[in-house]
Each structure stands twice: as structure tokens, then as C-alpha cells.
CSV table of C-alpha atoms in Angstrom, one decimal:
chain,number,residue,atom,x,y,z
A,1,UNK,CA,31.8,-120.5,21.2
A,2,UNK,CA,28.0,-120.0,19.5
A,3,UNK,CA,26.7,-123.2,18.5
A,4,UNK,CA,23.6,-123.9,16.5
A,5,UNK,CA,21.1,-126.8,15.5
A,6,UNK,CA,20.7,-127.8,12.0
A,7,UNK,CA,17.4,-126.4,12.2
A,8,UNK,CA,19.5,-122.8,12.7
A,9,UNK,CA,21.5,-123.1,10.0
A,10,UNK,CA,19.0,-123.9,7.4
A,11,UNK,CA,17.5,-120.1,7.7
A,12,UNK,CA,19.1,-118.2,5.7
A,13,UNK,CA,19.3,-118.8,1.3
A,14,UNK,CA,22.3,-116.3,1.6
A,15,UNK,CA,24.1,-113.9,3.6
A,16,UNK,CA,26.0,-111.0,2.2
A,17,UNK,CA,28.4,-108.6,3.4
A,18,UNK,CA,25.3,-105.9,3.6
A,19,UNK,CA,23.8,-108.4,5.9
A,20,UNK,CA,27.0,-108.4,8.2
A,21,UNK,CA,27.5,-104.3,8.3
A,22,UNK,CA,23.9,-103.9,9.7
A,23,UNK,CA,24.2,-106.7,12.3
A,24,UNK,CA,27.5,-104.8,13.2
A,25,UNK,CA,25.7,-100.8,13.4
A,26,UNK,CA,22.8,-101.9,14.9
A,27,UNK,CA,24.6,-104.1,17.9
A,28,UNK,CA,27.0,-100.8,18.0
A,29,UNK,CA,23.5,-98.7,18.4
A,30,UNK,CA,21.4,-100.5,20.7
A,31,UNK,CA,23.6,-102.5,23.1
A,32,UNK,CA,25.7,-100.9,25.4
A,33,UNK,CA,27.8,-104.0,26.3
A,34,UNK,CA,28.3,-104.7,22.1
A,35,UNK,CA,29.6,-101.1,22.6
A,36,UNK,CA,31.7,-102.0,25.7
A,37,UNK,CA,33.5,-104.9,24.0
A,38,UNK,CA,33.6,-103.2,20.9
A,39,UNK,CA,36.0,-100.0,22.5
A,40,UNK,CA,37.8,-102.5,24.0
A,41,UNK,CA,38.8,-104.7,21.0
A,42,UNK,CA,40.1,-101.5,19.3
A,43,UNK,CA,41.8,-99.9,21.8
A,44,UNK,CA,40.1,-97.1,22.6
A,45,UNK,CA,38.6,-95.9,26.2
A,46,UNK,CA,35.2,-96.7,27.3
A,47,UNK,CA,33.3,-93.8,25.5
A,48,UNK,CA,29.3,-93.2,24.7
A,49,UNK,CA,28.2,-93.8,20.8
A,50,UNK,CA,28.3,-90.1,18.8
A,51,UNK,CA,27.2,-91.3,15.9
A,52,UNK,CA,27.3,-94.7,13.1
A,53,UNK,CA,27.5,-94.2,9.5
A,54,UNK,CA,26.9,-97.0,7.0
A,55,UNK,CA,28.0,-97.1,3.3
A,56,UNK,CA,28.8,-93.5,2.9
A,57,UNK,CA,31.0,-91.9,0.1
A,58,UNK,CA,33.8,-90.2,1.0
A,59,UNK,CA,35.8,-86.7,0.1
A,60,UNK,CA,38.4,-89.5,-1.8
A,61,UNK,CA,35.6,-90.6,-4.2
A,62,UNK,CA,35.4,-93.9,-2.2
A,63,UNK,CA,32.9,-96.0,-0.2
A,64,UNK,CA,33.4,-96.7,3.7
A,65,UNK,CA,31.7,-99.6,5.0
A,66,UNK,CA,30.7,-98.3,8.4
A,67,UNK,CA,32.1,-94.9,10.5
A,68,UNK,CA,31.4,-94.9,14.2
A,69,UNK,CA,32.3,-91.8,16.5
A,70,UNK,CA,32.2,-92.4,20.4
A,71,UNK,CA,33.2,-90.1,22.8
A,72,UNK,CA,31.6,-86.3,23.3
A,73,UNK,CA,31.5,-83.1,21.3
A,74,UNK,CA,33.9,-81.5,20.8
A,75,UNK,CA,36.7,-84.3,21.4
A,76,UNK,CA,35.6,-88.2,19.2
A,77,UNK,CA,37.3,-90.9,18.6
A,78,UNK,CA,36.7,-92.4,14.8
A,79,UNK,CA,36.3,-95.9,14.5
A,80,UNK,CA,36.8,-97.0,10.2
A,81,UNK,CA,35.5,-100.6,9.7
A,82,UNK,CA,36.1,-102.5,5.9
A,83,UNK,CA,34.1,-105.9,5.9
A,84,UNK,CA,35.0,-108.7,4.1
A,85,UNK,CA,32.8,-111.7,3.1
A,86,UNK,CA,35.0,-113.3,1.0
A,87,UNK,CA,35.7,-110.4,-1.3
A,88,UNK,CA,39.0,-108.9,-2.8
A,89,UNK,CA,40.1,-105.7,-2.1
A,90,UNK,CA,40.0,-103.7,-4.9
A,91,UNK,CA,43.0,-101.5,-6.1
A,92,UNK,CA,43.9,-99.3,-3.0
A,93,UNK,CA,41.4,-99.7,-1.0
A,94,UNK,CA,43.5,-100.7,1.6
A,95,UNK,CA,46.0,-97.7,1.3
A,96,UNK,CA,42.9,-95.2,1.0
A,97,UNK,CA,41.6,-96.4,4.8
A,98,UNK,CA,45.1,-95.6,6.6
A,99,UNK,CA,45.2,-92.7,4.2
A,100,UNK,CA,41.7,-91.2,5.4
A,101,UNK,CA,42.6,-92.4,9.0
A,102,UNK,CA,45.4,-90.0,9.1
A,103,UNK,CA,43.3,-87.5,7.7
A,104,UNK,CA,40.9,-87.1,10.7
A,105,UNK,CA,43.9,-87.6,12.8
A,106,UNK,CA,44.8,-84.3,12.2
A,107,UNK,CA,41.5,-83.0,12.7
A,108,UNK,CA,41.6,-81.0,16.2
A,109,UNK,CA,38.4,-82.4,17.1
A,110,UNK,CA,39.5,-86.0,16.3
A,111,UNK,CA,41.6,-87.3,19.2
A,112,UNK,CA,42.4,-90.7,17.5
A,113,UNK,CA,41.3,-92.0,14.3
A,114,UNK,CA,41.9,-96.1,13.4
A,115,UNK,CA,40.7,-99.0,10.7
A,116,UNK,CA,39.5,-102.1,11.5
A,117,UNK,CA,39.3,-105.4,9.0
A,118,UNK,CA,36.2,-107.3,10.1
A,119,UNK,CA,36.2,-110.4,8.4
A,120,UNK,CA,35.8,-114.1,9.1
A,121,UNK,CA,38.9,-115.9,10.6
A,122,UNK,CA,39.7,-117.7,7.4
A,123,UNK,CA,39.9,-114.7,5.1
A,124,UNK,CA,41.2,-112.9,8.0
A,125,UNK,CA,44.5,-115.4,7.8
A,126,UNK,CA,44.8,-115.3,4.7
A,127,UNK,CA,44.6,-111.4,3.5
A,128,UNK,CA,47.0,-109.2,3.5
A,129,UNK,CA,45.5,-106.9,6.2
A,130,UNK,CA,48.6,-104.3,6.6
A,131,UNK,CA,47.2,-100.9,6.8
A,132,UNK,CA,44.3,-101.7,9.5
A,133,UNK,CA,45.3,-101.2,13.2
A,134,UNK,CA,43.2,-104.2,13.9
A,135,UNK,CA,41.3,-107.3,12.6
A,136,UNK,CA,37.7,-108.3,14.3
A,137,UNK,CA,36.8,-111.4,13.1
A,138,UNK,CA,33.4,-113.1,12.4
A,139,UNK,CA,33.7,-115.6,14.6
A,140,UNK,CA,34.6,-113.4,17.8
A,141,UNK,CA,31.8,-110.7,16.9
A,142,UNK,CA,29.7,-113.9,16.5
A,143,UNK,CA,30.3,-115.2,20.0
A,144,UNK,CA,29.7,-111.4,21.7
A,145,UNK,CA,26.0,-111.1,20.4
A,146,UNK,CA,25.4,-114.4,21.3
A,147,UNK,CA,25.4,-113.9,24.7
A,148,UNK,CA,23.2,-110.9,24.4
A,149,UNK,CA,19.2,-112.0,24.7
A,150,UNK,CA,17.2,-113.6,22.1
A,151,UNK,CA,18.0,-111.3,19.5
A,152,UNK,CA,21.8,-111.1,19.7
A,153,UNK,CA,21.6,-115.0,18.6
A,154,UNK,CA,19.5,-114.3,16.0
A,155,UNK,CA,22.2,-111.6,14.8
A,156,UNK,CA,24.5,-114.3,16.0
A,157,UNK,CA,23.3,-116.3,13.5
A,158,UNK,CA,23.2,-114.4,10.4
A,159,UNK,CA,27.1,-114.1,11.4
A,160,UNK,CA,27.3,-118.2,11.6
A,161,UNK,CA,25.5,-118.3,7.6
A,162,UNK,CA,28.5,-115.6,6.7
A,163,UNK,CA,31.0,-117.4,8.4
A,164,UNK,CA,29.8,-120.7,6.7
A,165,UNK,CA,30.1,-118.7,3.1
A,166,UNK,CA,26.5,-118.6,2.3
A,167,UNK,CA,27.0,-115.5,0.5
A,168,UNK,CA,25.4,-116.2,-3.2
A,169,UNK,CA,24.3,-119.3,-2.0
A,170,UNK,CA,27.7,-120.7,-2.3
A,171,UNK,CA,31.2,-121.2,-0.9
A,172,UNK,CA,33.9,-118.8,-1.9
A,173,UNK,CA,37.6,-119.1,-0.8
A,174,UNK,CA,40.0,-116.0,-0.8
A,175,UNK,CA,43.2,-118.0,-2.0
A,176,UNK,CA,44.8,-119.3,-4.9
A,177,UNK,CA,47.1,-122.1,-5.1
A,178,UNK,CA,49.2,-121.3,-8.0
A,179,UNK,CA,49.6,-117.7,-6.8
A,180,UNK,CA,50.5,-119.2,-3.4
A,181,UNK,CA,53.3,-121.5,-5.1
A,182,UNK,CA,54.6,-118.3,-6.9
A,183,UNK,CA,54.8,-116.2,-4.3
A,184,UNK,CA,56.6,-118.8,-1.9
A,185,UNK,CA,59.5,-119.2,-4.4
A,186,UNK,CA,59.6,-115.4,-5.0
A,187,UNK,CA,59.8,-114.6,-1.1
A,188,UNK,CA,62.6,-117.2,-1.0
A,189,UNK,CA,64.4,-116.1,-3.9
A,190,UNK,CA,64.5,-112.6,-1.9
A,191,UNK,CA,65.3,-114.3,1.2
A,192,UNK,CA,68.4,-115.1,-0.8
A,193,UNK,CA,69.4,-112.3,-1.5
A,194,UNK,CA,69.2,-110.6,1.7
A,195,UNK,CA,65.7,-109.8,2.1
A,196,UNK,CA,64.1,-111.2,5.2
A,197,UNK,CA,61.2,-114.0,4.4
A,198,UNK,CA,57.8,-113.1,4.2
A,199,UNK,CA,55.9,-115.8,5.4
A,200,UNK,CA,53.8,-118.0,2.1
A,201,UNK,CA,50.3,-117.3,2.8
A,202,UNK,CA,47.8,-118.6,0.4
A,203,UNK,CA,47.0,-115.5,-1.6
A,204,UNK,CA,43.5,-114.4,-3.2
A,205,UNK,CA,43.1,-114.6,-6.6
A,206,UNK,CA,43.8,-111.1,-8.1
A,207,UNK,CA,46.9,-110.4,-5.4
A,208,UNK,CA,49.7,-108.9,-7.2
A,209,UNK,CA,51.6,-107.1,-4.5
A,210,UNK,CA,54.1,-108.4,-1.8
A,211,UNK,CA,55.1,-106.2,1.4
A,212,UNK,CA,57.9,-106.7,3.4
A,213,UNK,CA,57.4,-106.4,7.1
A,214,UNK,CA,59.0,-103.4,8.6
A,215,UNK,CA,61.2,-105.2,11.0
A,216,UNK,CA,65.0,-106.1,10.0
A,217,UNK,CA,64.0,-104.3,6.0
A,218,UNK,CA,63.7,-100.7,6.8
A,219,UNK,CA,64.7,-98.6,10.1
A,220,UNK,CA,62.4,-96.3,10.8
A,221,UNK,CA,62.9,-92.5,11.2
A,222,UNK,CA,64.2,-90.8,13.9
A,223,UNK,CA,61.3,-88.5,15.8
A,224,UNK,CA,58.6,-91.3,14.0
A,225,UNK,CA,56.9,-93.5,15.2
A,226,UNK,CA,54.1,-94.8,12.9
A,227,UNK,CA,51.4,-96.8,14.6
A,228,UNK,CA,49.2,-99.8,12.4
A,229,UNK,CA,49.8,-99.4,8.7
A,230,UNK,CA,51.6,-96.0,8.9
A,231,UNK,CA,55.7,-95.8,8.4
A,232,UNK,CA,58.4,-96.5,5.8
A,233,UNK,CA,57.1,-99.9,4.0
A,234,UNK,CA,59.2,-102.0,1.2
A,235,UNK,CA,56.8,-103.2,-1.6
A,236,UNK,CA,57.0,-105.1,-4.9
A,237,UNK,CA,54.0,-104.0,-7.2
A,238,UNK,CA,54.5,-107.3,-9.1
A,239,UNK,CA,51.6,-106.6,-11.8
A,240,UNK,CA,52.3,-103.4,-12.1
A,241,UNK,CA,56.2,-103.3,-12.7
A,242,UNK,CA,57.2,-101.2,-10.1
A,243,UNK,CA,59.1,-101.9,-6.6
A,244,UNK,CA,58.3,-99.3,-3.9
A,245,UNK,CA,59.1,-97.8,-0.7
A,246,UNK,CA,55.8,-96.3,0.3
A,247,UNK,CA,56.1,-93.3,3.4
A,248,UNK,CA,52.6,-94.1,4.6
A,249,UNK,CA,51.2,-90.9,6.2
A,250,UNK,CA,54.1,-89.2,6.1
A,251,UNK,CA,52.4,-86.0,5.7
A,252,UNK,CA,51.1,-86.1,9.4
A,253,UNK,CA,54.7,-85.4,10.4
A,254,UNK,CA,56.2,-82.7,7.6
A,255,UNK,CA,55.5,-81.3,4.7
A,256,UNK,CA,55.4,-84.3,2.5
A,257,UNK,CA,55.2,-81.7,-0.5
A,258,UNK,CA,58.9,-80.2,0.4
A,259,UNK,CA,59.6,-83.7,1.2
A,260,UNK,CA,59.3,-85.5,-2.0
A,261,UNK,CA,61.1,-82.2,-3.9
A,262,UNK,CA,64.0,-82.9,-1.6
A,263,UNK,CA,63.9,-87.0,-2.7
A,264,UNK,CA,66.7,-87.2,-5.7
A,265,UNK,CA,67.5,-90.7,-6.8
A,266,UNK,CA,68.9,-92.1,-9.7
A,267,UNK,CA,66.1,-94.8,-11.7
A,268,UNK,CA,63.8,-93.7,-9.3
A,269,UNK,CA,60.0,-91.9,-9.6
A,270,UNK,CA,58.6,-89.8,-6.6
A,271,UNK,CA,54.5,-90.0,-6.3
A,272,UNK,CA,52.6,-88.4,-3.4
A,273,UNK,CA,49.5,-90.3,-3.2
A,274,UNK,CA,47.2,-88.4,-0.4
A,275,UNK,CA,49.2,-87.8,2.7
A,276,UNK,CA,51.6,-90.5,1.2
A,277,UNK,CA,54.9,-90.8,-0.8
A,278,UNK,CA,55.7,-92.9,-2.4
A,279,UNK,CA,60.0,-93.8,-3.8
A,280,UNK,CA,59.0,-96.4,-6.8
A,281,UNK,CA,61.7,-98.5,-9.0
A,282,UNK,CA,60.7,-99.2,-12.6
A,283,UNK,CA,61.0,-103.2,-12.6
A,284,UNK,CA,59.3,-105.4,-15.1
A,285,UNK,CA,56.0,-107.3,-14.8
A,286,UNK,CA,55.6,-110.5,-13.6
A,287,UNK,CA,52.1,-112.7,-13.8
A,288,UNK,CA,51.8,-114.4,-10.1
A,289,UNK,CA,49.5,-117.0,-11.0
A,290,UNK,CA,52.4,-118.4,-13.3
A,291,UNK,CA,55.3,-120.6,-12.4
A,292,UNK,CA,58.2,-118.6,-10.6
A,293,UNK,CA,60.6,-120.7,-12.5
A,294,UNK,CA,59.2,-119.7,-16.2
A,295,UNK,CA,59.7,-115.9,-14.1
A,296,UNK,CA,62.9,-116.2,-12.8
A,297,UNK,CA,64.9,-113.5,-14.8
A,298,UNK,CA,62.4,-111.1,-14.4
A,299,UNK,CA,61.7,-112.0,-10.5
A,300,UNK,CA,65.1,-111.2,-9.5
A,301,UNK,CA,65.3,-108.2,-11.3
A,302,UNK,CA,62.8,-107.2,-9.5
A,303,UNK,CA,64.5,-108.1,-6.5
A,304,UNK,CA,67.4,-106.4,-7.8
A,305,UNK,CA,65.4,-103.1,-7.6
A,306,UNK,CA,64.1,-104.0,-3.6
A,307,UNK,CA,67.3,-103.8,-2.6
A,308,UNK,CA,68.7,-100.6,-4.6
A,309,UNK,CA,66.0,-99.2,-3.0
A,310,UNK,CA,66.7,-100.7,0.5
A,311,UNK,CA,70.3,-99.4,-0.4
A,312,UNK,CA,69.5,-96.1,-1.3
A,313,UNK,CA,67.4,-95.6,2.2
A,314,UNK,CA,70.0,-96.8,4.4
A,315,UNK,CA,72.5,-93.9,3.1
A,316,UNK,CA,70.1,-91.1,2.2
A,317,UNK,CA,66.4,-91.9,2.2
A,318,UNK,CA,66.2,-91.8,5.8
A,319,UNK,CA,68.2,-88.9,6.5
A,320,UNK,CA,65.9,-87.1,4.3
A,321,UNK,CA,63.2,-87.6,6.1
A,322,UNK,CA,64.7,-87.1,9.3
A,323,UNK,CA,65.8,-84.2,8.5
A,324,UNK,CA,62.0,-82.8,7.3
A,325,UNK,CA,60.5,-84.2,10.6
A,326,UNK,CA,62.4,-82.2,12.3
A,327,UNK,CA,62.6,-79.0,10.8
A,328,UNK,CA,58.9,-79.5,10.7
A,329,UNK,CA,59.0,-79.7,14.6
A,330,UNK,CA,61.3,-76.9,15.0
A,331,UNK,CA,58.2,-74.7,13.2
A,332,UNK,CA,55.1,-76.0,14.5
């Protein structure tokens, strides 16, 4: 692990998450073993750098943080990083990465397209990082450009001055302890009730929105088999009145179009949202950084509407989509 004098730590007045992407492209540029570690920590194959792209707008009217293509022309592999100081993420952000991975995944000259989170371990714990395929963390991209010559420490350092919340001069923590409290008793109000428990995380301070992990909530379609963020999620939209199973990239498999024609309900809206659909409950709104017990009606009838929509999967959702997976396999 990097360590560093007093002295060290004293240079910079602030760091900000700027500061951090163009550490990250220029190590990604100019060191071939930043580049070897890099591949590596992602998942993909020891490749040559096509091309880096910092803070670029893209087709969905939306910023990227960095873009880097390795491999050669015609076949890349599309690396999508979002950093995070100590930021939120604004209204979804998250959703529009996965959604824009999936995108150049059906690109034929795109042989595998994924998202990364890079942010410091503490944020890192405490964010809910669902629809990236992986997390790089501060600390560990600290530690890599370290050992890489005079330089890499200095770029070392500026990492250590993020990690340390310099940003603004100031610390910054992404959690909230009343929103915490709240969402622990909600979890295990719908633990009660059948819902497996999603773990009480300390929550940043706009969070409004609790997933349920896919394992033991929804089965997964036959002839799917979502990787990171993508598959059949259970969600309650707590600030916006609405619980939801979201179909995350569901249009890289069928026709998500015929797909959500073919969805009939009862008290259910169908949204496509990009490659996306999205099954939503009407529920009402409940304030998270209130007290769960002042809540509690409208909480479970939220929960209430998780599991008519858990119900309503088990005996028709999935056989739905089944059903347009295949028949889109039958034509392609």
C-alpha cells in the first residue's frame, strides 16, 4: 500500500474528480503496464490502446466520464468508466451506462462492451453500484501507479488527496444516517413479508430507490443470461411512488417493442426506457430521510405492490419473455 510523508500530503489545496479522470487516461495512454493491469481488472484480454475519450456527450444527451477502446480495427473492446469523488448519481445515470453498454454490444465491430465505477473504497461500499460490471477503487489504482517511476507517485498522490476528500477543500461523506435507519426498517419490514433482506448500507443523501438482488426474488429467463447490471431486477422507486420490475437490456435479446405490447397486467404501466422495459406498480410516496414508523402504512403498501409484482412474474411475466427470446432466436 502507497504511503506518503506529511510533507506529501500538504500539496494539493483540492482535488476534484477532473483531477482523477486525467490521472486515469493519461496512466491508460502512456504506461503499458497501467494498461496491463488495467485489462486485467475488467476482464478483458491483454489488448493494445485504440483510443481514450474524456468527458464526451453522448447520442443519449448525457456525459461519459472516460471511453477507452483496446484491441484492433475492426474488432474493440469498449471500456465505460463513471468516477465518483464523493458525488451522487444523478437520476439515471446509473441505468443510462448499462443501457449505452448494451448499445455498443450490438455493434458488430464491438466484441464486448462493459462499465466500470471508479471510486474510493468508502463511497465504493457504500453506493449502490448495480448496473456496472465492476468497481476500481481509488485506493487500488493508487497503489498500481505507485510503483510506476517518479511520476506514477506523483499521480499516486493526487489519488491519496482524493482519497483523503480534499475535493473543495473539504471532507464529504456519501451517507446519511436517517436514510440509513429508514431503509433498514423498510428492508426488514419486506423481509417479513417474504422478500429476501437487502443488506442496511448507509445510503447517500438524495437515495430514494431500493433494489432487490436478483438471487431468491426473480428467476431469470430461460435462453438469458444477463451479465453485470443486465436481467430481470425488482425495485421500489420510493420517491417516486412507483415499484418496478425493470428488464435491463432486454432488447439485446428480442424485440423489446413486441415485448412490452405483449405485457397485459392488471394496476400495472409498461415503459420502455432505451433497450429497457420496464413493469411499474403505482404505490404511494414515501420520504426516506423520515422515520419508517411515521411511514409505515404507506411502506407496506408499497411492499404490497413488490410482491403483486413478484406474483405476477412467477405465473406470466416470465413466460412472456421466454417466449419472445425465443421466437426472436428462431428468426435471427
Amino acid at each position: 500500500m502507497a504511503s506518503f510523508s506529511s510533507d506529501e500530503l500538504d500539496t494539493y489545496a483540492a482535488v476534484y474528480e477532473r483531477d482523477v479522470d486525467l490521472v486515469l487516461v493519461g496512466a491508460a495512454r502512456a504506461s503499458r503496464s497501467f494498461r496491463a493491469w488495467l485489462l486485467d481488472a475488467v476482464g478483458f484480454p491483454a489488448l493494445d490502446l485504440l483510443r481514450a475519450r474524456h468527458s464526451w456527450s453522448t447520442a443519449d444527451d448525457r456525459e461519459s466520464d472516460i471511453e477507452l477502446r483496446f484491441g484492433s480495427e475492426p474488432e474493440s473492446y469498449v471500456l465505460q468508466v463513471e468516477n465518483k469523488l464523493d458525488a451522487a448519481f444523478q437520476p439515471g445515470q446509473q441505468a443510462a451506462y448499462a443501457e449505452r453498454a448494451a448499445r455498443l454490444a450490438e455493434d458488430p465491430t464491438v466484441v464486448e462492451a462493459r462499465c466500470a465505477l471508479l471510486a474510493p473504497e468508502q463511497y465504493a461500499r457504500v453506493a449502490d453500484s448495480a448496473a456496472f460490471d465492476v468497481i476500481l477503487t481509488y485506493e487500488a489504482v493508487r497503489d498500481v501507479l505507485d510503483g510506476m517511476g517518479p511520476f506514477g507517485r506523483e499521480s499516486a498522490l493526487i489519488l491519496e488527496h482524493a482519497i483523503q476528500k480534499h475535493r473543495r477543500g473539504g471532507a464529504q461523506r456519501p451517507d446519511d444516517p436517517a436514510r440509513t435507519e429508514f431503509f433498514r426498517a423498510f428492508s426488514e419490514a419486506a423481509a417479513e413479508a417474504g422478500l429476501p433482506l437487502v443488506p442496511p448500507r448507509p445510503r447517500k443523501a438524495n437515495a430514494g430507490f431500493l433494489w432487490w438482488p436478483r438471487a431468491g426474488t426473480l428467476e431469470q429467463p430461460r435462453g438469458w443470461a444477463p451479465r453485470g447490471a443486465h436481467g430481470a431486477w425488482l425495485g421500489a422507486k420510493l420517491v417516486h411512488g412507483s415499484a418496478d420490475i425493470e428488464l435491463t437490456a432486454i432488447g439485446a435479446r428480442c424485440d423489446h417493442g413486441e415485448l412490452a405490447h405483449r405485457i397485459r397486467a392488471p394496476n400495472f404501466e409498461v415503459q420502455i426506457s432505451g433497450p429497457s422495459v420496464r413493469v411499474r406498480r403505482g404505490v404511494p410516496v414515501v420520504d426516506p430521510s423520515l422515520p419508517f414508523a411515521d411511514q409505515t402504512a404507506d411502506s407496506r403498501a408499497i411492499i404490497e405492490g413488490l410482491l403483486e409484482l413478484r406474483a405476477w412474474w412467477s405465473a406470466t411475466g416470465r413466460a412472456v419473455v421466454e417466449e419472445e427470446i425465443e421466437r426472436a432466436a428462431s428468426q435471427g
